[in-house]
Structure formats: structure tokens, C-alpha cells
mmCIF file of C-alpha atoms in Angstrom:
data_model
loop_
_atom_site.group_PDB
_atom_site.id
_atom_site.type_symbol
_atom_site.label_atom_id
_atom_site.label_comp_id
_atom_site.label_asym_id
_atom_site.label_seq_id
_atom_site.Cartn_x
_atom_site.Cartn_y
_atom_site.Cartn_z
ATOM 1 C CA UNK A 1 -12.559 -79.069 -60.905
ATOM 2 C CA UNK A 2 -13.742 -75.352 -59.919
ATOM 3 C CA UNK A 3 -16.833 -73.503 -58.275
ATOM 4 C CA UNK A 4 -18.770 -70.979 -59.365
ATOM 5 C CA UNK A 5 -20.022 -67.438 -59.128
ATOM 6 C CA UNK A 6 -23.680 -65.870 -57.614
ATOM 7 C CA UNK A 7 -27.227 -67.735 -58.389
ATOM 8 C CA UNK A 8 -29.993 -65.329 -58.164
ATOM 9 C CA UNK A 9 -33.691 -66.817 -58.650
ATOM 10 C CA UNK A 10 -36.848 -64.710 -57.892
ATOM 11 C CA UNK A 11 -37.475 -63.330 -53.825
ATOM 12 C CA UNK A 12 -33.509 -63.236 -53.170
ATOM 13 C CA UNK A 13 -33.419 -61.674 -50.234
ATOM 14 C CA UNK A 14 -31.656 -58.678 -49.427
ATOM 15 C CA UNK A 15 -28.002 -58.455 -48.092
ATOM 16 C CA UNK A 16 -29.557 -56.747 -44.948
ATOM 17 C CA UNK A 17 -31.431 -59.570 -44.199
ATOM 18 C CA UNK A 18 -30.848 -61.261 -40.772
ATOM 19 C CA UNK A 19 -27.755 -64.162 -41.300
ATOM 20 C CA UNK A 20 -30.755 -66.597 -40.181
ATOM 21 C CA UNK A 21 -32.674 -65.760 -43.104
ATOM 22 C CA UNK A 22 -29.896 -65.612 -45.789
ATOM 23 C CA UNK A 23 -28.359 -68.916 -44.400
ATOM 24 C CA UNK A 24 -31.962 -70.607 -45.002
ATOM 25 C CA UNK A 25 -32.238 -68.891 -48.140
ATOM 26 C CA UNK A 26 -28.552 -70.321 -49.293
ATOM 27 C CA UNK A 27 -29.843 -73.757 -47.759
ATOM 28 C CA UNK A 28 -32.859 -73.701 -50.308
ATOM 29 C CA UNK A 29 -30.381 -72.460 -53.331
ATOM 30 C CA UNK A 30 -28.302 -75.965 -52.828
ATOM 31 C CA UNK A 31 -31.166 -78.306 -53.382
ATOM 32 C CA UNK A 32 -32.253 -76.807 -56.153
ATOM 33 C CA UNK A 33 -29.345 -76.521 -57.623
ATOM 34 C CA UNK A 34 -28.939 -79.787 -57.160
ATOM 35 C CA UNK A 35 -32.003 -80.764 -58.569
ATOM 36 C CA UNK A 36 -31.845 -79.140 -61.665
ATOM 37 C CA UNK A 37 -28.586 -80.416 -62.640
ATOM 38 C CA UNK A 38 -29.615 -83.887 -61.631
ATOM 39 C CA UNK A 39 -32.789 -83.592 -63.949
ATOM 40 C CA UNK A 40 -30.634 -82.682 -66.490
ATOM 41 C CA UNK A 41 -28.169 -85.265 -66.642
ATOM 42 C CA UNK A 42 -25.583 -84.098 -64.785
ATOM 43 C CA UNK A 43 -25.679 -86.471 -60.894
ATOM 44 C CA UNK A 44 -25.124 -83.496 -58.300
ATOM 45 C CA UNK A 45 -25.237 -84.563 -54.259
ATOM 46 C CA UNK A 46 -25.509 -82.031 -51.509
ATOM 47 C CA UNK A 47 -22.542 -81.873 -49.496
ATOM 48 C CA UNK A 48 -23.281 -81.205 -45.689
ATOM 49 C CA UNK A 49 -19.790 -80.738 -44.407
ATOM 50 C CA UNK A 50 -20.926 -81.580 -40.715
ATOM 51 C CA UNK A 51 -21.563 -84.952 -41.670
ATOM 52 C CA UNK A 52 -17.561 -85.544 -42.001
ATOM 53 C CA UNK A 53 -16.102 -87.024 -44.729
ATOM 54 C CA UNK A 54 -15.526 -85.231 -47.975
ATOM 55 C CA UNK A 55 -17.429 -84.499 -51.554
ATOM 56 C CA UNK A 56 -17.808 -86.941 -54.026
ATOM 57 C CA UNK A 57 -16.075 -86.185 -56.583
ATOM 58 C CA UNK A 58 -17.029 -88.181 -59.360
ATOM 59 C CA UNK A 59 -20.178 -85.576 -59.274
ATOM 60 C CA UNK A 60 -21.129 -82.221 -59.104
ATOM 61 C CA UNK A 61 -21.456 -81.016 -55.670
ATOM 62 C CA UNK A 62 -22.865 -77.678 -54.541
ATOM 63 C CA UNK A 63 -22.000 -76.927 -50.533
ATOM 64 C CA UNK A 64 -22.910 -73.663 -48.437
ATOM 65 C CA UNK A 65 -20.717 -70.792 -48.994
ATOM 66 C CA UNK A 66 -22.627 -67.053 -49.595
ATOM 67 C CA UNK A 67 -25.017 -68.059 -50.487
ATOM 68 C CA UNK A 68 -23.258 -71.712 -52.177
ATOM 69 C CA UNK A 69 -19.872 -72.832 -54.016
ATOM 70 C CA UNK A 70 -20.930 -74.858 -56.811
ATOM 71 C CA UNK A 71 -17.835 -77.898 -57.682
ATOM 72 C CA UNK A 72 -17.335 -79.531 -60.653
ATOM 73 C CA UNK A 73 -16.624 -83.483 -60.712
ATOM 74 C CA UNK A 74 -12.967 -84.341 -61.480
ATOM 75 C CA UNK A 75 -12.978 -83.759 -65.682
ATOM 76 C CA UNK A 76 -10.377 -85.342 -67.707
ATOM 77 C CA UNK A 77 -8.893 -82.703 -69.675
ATOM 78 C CA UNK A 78 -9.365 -84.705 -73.083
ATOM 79 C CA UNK A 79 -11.464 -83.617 -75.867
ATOM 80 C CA UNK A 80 -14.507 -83.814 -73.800
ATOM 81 C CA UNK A 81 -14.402 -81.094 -71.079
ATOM 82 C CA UNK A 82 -15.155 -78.735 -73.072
ATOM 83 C CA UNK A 83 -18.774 -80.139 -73.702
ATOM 84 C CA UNK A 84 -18.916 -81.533 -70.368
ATOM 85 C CA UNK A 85 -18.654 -77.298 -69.388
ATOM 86 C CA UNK A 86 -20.738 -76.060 -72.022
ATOM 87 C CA UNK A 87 -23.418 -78.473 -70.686
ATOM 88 C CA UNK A 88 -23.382 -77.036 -67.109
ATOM 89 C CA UNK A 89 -23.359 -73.448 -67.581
ATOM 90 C CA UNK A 90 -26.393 -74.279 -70.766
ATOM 91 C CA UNK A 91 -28.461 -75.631 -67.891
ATOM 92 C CA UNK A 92 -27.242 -73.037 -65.193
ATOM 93 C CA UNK A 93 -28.026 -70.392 -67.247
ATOM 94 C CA UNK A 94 -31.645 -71.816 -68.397
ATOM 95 C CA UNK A 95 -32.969 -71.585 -64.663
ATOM 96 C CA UNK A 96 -31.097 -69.084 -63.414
ATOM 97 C CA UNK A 97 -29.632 -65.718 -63.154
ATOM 98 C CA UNK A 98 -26.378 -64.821 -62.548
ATOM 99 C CA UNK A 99 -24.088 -61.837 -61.768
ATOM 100 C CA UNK A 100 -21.052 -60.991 -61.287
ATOM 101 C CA UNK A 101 -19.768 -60.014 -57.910
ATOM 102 C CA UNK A 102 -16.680 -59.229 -56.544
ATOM 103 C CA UNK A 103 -17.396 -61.068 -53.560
ATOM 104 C CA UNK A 104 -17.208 -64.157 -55.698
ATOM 105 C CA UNK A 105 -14.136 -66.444 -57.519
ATOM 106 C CA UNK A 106 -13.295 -69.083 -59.739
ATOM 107 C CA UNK A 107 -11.233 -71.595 -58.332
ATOM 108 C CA UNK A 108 -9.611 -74.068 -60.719
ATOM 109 C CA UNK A 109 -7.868 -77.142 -59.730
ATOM 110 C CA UNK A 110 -5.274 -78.868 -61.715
ATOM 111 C CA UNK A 111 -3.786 -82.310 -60.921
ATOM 112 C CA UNK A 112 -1.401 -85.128 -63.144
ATOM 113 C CA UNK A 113 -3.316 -88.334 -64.522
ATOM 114 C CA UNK A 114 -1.296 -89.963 -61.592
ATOM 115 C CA UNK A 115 -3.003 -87.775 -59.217
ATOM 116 C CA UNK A 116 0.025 -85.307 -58.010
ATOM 117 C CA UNK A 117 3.125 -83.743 -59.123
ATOM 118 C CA UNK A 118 6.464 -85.150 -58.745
ATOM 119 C CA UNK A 119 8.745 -83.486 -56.735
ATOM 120 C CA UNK A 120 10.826 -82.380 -60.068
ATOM 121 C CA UNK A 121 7.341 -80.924 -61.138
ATOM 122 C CA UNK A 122 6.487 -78.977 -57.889
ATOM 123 C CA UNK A 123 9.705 -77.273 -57.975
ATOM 124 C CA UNK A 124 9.313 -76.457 -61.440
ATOM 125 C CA UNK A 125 6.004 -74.827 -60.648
ATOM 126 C CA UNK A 126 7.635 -73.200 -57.636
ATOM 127 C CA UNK A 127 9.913 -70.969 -59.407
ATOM 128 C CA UNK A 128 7.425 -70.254 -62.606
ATOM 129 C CA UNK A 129 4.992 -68.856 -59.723
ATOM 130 C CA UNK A 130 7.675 -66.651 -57.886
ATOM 131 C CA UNK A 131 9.132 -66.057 -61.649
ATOM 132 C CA UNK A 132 6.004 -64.749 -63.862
ATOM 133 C CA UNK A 133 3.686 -63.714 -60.971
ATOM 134 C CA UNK A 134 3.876 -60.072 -62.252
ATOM 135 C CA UNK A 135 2.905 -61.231 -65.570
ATOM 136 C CA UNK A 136 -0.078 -63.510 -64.585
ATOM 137 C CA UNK A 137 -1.233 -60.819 -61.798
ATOM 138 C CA UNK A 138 -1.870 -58.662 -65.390
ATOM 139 C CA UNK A 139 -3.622 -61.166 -67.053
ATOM 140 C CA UNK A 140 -6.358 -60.880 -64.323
ATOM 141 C CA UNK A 141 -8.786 -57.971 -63.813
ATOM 142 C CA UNK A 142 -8.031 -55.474 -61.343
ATOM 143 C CA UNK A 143 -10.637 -56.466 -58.635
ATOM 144 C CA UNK A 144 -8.648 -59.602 -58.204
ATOM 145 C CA UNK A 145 -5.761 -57.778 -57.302
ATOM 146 C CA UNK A 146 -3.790 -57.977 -53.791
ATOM 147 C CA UNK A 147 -5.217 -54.014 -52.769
ATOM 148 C CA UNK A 148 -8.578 -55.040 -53.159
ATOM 149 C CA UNK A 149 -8.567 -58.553 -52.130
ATOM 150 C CA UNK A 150 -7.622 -61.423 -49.672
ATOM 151 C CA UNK A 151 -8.600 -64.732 -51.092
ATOM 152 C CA UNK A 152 -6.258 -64.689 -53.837
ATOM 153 C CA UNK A 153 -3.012 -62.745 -52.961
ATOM 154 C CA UNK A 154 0.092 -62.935 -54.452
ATOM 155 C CA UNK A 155 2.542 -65.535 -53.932
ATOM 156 C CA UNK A 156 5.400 -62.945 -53.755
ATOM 157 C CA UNK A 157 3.400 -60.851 -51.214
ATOM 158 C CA UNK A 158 5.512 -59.703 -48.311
ATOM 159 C CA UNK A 159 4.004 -62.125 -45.453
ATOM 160 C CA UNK A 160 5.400 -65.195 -47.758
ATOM 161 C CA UNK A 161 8.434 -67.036 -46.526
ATOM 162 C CA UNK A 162 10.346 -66.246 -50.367
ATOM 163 C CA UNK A 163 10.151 -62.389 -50.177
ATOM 164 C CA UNK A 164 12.739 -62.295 -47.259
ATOM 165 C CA UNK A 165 15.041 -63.658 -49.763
ATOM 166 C CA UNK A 166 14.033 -61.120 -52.533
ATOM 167 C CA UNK A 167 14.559 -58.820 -49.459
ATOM 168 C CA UNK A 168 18.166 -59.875 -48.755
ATOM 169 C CA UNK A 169 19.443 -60.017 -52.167
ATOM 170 C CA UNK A 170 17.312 -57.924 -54.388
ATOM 171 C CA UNK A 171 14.506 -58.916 -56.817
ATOM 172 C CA UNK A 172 16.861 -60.845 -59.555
ATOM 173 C CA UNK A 173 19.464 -61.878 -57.410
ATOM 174 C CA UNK A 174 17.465 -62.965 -55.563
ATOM 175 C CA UNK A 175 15.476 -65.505 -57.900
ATOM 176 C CA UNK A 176 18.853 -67.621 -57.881
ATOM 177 C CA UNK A 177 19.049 -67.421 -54.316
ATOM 178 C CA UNK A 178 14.980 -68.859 -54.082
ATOM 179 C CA UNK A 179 15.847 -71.070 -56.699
ATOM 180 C CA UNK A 180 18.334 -72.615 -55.118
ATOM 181 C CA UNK A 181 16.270 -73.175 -52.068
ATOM 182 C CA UNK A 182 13.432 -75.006 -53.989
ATOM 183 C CA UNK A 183 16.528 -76.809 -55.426
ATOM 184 C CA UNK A 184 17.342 -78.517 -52.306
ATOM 185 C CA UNK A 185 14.122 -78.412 -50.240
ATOM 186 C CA UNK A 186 11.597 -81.009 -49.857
ATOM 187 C CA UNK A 187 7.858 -81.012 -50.858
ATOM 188 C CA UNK A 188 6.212 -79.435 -48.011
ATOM 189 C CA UNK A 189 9.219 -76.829 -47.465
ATOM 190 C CA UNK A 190 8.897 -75.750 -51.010
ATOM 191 C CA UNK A 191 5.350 -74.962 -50.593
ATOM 192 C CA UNK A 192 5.759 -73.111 -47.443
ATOM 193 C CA UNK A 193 8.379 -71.002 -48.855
ATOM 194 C CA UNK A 194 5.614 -69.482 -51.308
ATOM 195 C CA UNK A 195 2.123 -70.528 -50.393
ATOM 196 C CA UNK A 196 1.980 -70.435 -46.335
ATOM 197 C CA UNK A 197 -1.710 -70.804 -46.266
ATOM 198 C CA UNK A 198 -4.687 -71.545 -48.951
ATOM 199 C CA UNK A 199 -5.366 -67.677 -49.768
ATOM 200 C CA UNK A 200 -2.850 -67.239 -52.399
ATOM 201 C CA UNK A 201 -3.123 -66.905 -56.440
ATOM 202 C CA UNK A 202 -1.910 -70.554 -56.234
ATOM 203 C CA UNK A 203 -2.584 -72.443 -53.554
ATOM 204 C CA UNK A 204 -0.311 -75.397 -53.204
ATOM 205 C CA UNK A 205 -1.160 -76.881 -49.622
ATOM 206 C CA UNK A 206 -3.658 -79.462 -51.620
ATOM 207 C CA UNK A 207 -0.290 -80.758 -53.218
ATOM 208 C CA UNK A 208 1.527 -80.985 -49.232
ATOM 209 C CA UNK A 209 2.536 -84.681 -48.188
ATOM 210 C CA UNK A 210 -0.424 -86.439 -47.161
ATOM 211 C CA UNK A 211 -2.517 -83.974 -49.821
ATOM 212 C CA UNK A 212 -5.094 -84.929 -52.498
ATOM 213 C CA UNK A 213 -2.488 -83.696 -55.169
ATOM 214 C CA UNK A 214 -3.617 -80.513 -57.095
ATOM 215 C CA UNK A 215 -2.930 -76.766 -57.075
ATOM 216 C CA UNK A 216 -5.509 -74.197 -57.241
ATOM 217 C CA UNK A 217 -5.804 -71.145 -59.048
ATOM 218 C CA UNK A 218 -7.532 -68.878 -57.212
ATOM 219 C CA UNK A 219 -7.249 -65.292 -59.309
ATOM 220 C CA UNK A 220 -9.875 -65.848 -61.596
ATOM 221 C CA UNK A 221 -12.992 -63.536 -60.904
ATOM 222 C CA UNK A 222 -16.617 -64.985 -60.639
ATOM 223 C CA UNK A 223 -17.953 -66.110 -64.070
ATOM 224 C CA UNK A 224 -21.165 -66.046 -65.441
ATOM 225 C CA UNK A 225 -20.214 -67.801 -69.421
ATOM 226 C CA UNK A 226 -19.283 -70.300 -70.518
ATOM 227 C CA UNK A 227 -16.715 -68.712 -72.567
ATOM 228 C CA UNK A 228 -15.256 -67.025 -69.391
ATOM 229 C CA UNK A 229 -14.996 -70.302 -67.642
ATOM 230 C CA UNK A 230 -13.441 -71.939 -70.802
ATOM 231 C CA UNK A 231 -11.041 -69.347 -70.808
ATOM 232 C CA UNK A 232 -9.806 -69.399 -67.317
ATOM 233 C CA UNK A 233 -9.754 -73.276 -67.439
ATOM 234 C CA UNK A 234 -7.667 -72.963 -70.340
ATOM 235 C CA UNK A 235 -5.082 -70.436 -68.960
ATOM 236 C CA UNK A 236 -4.262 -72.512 -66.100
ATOM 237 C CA UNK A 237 -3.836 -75.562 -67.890
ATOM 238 C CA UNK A 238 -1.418 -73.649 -69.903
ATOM 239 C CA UNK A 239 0.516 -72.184 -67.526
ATOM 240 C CA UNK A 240 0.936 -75.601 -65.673
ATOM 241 C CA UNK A 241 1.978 -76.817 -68.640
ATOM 242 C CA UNK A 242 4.106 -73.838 -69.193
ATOM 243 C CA UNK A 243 5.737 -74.427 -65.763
ATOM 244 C CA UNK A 244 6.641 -77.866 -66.404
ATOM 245 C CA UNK A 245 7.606 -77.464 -70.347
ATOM 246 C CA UNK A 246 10.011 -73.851 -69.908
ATOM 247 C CA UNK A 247 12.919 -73.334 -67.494
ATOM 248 C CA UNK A 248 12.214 -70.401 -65.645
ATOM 249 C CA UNK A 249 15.765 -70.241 -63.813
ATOM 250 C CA UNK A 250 17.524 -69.893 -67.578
ATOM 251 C CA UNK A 251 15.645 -66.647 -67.670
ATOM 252 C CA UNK A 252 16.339 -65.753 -63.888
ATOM 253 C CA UNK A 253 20.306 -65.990 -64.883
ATOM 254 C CA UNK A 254 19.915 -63.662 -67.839
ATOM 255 C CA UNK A 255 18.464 -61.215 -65.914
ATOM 256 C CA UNK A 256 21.260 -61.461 -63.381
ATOM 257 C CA UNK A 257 24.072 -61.283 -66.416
ATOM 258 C CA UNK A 258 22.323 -58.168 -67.321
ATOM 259 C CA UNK A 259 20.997 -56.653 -64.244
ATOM 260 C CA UNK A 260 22.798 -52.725 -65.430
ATOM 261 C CA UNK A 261 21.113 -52.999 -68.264
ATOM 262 C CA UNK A 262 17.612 -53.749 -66.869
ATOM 263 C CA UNK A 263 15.129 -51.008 -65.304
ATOM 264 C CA UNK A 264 12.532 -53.919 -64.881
ATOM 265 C CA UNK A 265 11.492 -57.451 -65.059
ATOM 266 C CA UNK A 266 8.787 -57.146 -67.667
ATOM 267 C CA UNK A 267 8.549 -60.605 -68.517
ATOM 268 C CA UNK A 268 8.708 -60.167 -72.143
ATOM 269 C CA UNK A 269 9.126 -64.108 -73.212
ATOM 270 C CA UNK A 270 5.349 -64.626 -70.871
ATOM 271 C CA UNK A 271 3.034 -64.065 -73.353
ATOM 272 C CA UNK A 272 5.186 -65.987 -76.064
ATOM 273 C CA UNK A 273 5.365 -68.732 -74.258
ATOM 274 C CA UNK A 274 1.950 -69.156 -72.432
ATOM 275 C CA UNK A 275 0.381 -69.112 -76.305
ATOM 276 C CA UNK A 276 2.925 -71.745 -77.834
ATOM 277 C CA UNK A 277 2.013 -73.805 -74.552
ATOM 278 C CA UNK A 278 -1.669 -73.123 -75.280
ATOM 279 C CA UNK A 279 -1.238 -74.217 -79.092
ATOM 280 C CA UNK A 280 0.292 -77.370 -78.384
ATOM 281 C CA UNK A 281 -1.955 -78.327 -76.040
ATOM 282 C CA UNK A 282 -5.148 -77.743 -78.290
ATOM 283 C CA UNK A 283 -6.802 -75.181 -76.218
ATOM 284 C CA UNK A 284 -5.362 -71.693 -78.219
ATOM 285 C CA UNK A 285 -8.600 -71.305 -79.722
ATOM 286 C CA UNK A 286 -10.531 -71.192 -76.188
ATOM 287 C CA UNK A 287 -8.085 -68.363 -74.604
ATOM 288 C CA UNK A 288 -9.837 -65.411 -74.726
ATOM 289 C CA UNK A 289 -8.026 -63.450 -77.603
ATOM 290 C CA UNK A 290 -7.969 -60.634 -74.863
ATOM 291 C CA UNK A 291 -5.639 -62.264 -72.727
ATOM 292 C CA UNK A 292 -5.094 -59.299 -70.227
ATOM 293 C CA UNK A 293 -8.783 -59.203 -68.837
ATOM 294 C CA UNK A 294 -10.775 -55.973 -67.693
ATOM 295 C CA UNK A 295 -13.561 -56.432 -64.914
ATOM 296 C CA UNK A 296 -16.225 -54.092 -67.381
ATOM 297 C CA UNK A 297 -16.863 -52.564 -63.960
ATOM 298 C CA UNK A 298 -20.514 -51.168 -65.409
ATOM 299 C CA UNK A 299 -21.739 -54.524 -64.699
ATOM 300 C CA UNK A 300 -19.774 -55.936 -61.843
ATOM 301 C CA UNK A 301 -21.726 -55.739 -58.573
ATOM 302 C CA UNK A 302 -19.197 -54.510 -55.603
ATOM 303 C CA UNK A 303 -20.179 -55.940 -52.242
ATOM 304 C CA UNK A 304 -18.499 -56.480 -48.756
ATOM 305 C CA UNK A 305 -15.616 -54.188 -49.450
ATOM 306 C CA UNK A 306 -14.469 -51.416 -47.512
ATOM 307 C CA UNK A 307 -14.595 -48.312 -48.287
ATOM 308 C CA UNK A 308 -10.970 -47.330 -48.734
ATOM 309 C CA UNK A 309 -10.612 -50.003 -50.957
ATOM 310 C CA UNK A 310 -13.591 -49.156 -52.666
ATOM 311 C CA UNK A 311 -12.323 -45.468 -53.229
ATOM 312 C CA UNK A 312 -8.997 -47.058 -54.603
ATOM 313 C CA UNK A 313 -11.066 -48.737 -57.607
ATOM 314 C CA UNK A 314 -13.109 -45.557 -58.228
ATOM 315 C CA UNK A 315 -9.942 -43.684 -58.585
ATOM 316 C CA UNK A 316 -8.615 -46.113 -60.922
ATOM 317 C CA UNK A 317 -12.738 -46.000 -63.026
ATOM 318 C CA UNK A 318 -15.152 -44.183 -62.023
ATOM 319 C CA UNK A 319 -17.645 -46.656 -63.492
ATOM 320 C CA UNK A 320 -16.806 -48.817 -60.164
ATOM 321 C CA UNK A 321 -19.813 -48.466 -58.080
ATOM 322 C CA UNK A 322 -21.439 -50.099 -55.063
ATOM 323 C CA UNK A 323 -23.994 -52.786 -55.749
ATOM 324 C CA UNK A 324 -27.627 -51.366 -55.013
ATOM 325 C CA UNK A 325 -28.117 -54.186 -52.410
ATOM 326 C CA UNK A 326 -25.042 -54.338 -50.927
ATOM 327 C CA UNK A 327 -24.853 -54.381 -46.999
ATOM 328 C CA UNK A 328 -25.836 -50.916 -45.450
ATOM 329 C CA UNK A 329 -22.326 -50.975 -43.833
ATOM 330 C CA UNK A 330 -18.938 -51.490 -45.632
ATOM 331 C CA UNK A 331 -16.336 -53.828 -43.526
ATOM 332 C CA UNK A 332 -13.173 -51.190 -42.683
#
């Protein structure tokens, strides 16, 4: 399951525009989104959150957001998803134009065939979070990063419960330390220890007691391909996989044994591992062979983002630039 970037038809207002009018506009944008992928095959309801209850999610569903969050049905992750994405972004992209923004993301949620993870499995994705977050921080572009935004910060960041550990013991001491916490705490503990609310790379709160059972990643930047989406699909199914499959704490203790002889934790074995995770699981080909992705900031359109942050990118690429019809006012 996942949502979507920016839809842009003809007489899009502009960003100055009155939140009246751009809320009406946004309002128009669902239905026919809706309509469209209806017409095409693909059932899509209109989700009015005030109504109560929640999306159906045996369709697509597109609900208000700036302008609208497009969500995916629940897709089996057999040897039709792939067609069942192709399908949506061949429509999407036969009506409409998109762009990339950096005011938009793409969300993917994973979940087991039985609908959540055990509690083995959680902890198992618990420490290969805390353990390669470095390492999949790199693999997305720099917009996406922690300095420039706050809907997908790091798990490791210093206002999560884990870091005090890191704090108190040191970075690789201190992975047997947090280990040994997820060792012993429950299921909603564990995910308050790294994810303390839904604004983090991976957001495990839908996985909480009581929960519909996934986690979300959140890094991935808008899309506007199909082969982008593939790709980021792809990744996190790996890495879950990855999670589950490898024993992150074997290469904790290593790094312990030979903390003198380390200057950093490079995560050398991440790569190696994510790909032989990827081949078994039939979706190597889809990974974009550039695994450590760029934002091609010539055509990414920067919106809503302050100016200091916006100074930090330019610093970084000078090819960073604010979107021509971007607010007339950058938020501080």
C-alpha cells in the first residue's frame, strides 16, 4: 500500500491562492481522480474522513491532503504487483501531469500474509532500523534527509527514546545495550524506544497492540514513474526481508570486539546483503541499479521550506532552486 506524489491538470491554481480556493480545488482533484481510475478498471472510492470509519482497502482510495494522498489497495506481493503498479501510474500518467516536489512522499506499507509481525519479527526489525539507519539514510536523496525535513526523520534522531542509550554508552556499545532492551521489552515498548510518533523513516505505531499490523517507510521522495515507485517498493520489501533473514546484533558484537580498530560504522556488509535479499526474493531486477539515489535537483520543485534550510541545499548544489509558484513567503 503507498500514496503518491503532486497531480497537476490545466487552471491549477497558484500556491498564493486563498486556502478556500486551493481546498476546493484539491476537493475537485479527488473525484476525478477517482473517476479516471474507476473508468479504467481500477474501483477507487473517495474517502471523506469526517464521515468516521476508515478507507477501504480492497480499493484505491484518494483522500484530501495538499492538494490529495492517493492509496493503493492492499497488493499481494506475488508476481502480480508489479502489473497491478504499472497499470496505475499508465493511467495516472495518461491524464495527468505530475512533478516532483519536495513537499511530497512516498509512503510504503509492509505487513505479513497473517496481517502483523510476531513479536520475534518486530524486534528483529527493531535493531536492523537502529543498526543500518546510516546506511539506508544514504540510499535516499538528500531532500529526504533529517536537516531538511520532518515527516520522515531518523529513527536514531536525538528526541527518540534509544539515543539516550547510544548517549550513555557510546554508539557501538551501545547497540548491545539497545539490543538488549528490545530483547526483553514488549511490543509497544519496543516501538516507543525508536519510533515515538508516526514522523519517522519507519513508522512502527501501525504495528502497536491494538494496530492494523504494518510498518511504513516513509523516506522515499514523491514519485512520478513507475520505475521509481517499483524501485522504492522493492527496497523496502528487501530490507524487511533483510531484517528478518540477517542478525544484526552478530554484527553489533564485532564492532564492539573491535571498537580500537574502528574510526566508523560504515556498514560495509549493507549493500551485500540488501542485494542477496533482493535476489532471493525475485525483485533484484526492479532495484534501481543506482541504489544510492540523487534528487536531480534541476527538476525537483522546492516548496514550503524555509529559507535556512533552503540555503543548506544550495550550498550542497547550486542547481537547488525555489519552485516558480511556490508561496510568496518561506515558513522560518
Amino acid at each position: 500500500m503507498f500514496s503518491s506524489g503532486q497531480l497537476l491538470p490545466q487552471d491549477v491554481p497558484r500556491d498564493t491562492t486563498s486556502r478556500r480556493v486551493l481546498r476546493e480545488y484539491s476537493l475537485y482533484i479527488r473525484h476525478m481522480v477517482a473517476k479516471v481510475l474507476t473508468d479504467n478498471g481500477m474501483p477507487c472510492n473517495v474517502f471523506e474522513p469526517q464521515d468516521g470509519g476508515v478507507p477501504d482497502y480492497t480499493k484505491w482510495t484518494v483522500m484530501l491532503d495538499v492538494p490529495i494522498e492517493v492509496v493503493s489497495p492492499k497488493i499481494v506481493a506475488d508476481n502480480t504487483w508489479v502489473e497491478a503498479i504499472d497499470s496505475f501510474w499508465s493511467v495516472l500518467l495518461r491524464y495527468f501531469e505530475l512533478r516532483r516536489d519536495t513537499s511530497c512522499g512516498y509512503h510504503i506499507h509492509i505487513s505479513t500474509m497473517s496481517g502483523g509481525y510476531s513479536l520475534d519479527q518486530l524486534r528483529m526489525m527493531a535493531k536492523a532500523i537502529i543498526f543500518w539507519e546510516p546506511a539506508t539514510k544514504r540510499c535516499t536523496p538528500l531532500s529526504r534527509h533529517d536537516r531538511f525535513v520532518d515527516f520522515c526523520k531518523s529513527n536514531i534522531a536525538h528526541d527518540v527514546p534509544v539515543v539516550q542509550t547510544f548517549l550513555q554508552a557510546g554508539p557501538f556499545r551501545g547497540l548491545a545495550r539497545a539490543y538488549d532492551y528490545i530483547d526483553n521489552a514488549g511490543r509497544d515498548s519496543i516501538i516507543d524506544y525508536i519510533c515515538p510518533d508516526k514522523y519517522r523513516a519507519w513508522n512502527l505505531l501501525p504495528s502497536k497492540t491494538g494496530g492494523h499490523g504494518s510498518i511504513e517507510f516513509r523516506r522515499p521522495p514523491g514519485v512520478v514513474t513507475a520505475k521509481k515507485a517499483k524501485h522504492w517498493i522493492a527496497f523496502a520489501m528487501t530490507f524487511v526481508d533483510m531484517a528478518i533473514q540477517f542478525n544484526p546484533s552478530a554484527l553489533a558484537a564485532y564492532m564492539v570486539t573491535n571498537l580500537p580498530q574502528l574510526n566508523s560504522a560504515y556498514h560495509p556488509d549493507f549493500q551485500e546483503q540488501l542485494l542477496t535479499c533482493a535476489r532471493r526474493l525475485g525483485v533484484y531486477p526492479i532495484l534501481d541499479a543506482r541504489l544510492y539515489q540523487t534528487d536531480e535537483p534541476r527538476s525537483l520543485h522546492v516548496r514550503t521550506m524555509s529559507s535556512v534550510r533552503l540555503d543548506m541545499l544550495r550550498a550542497i548544489d547550486c542547481n537547488y532552486q525555489l519552485s516558480p509558484n511556490s508561496p510568496l513567503f518561506l515558513h522560518p
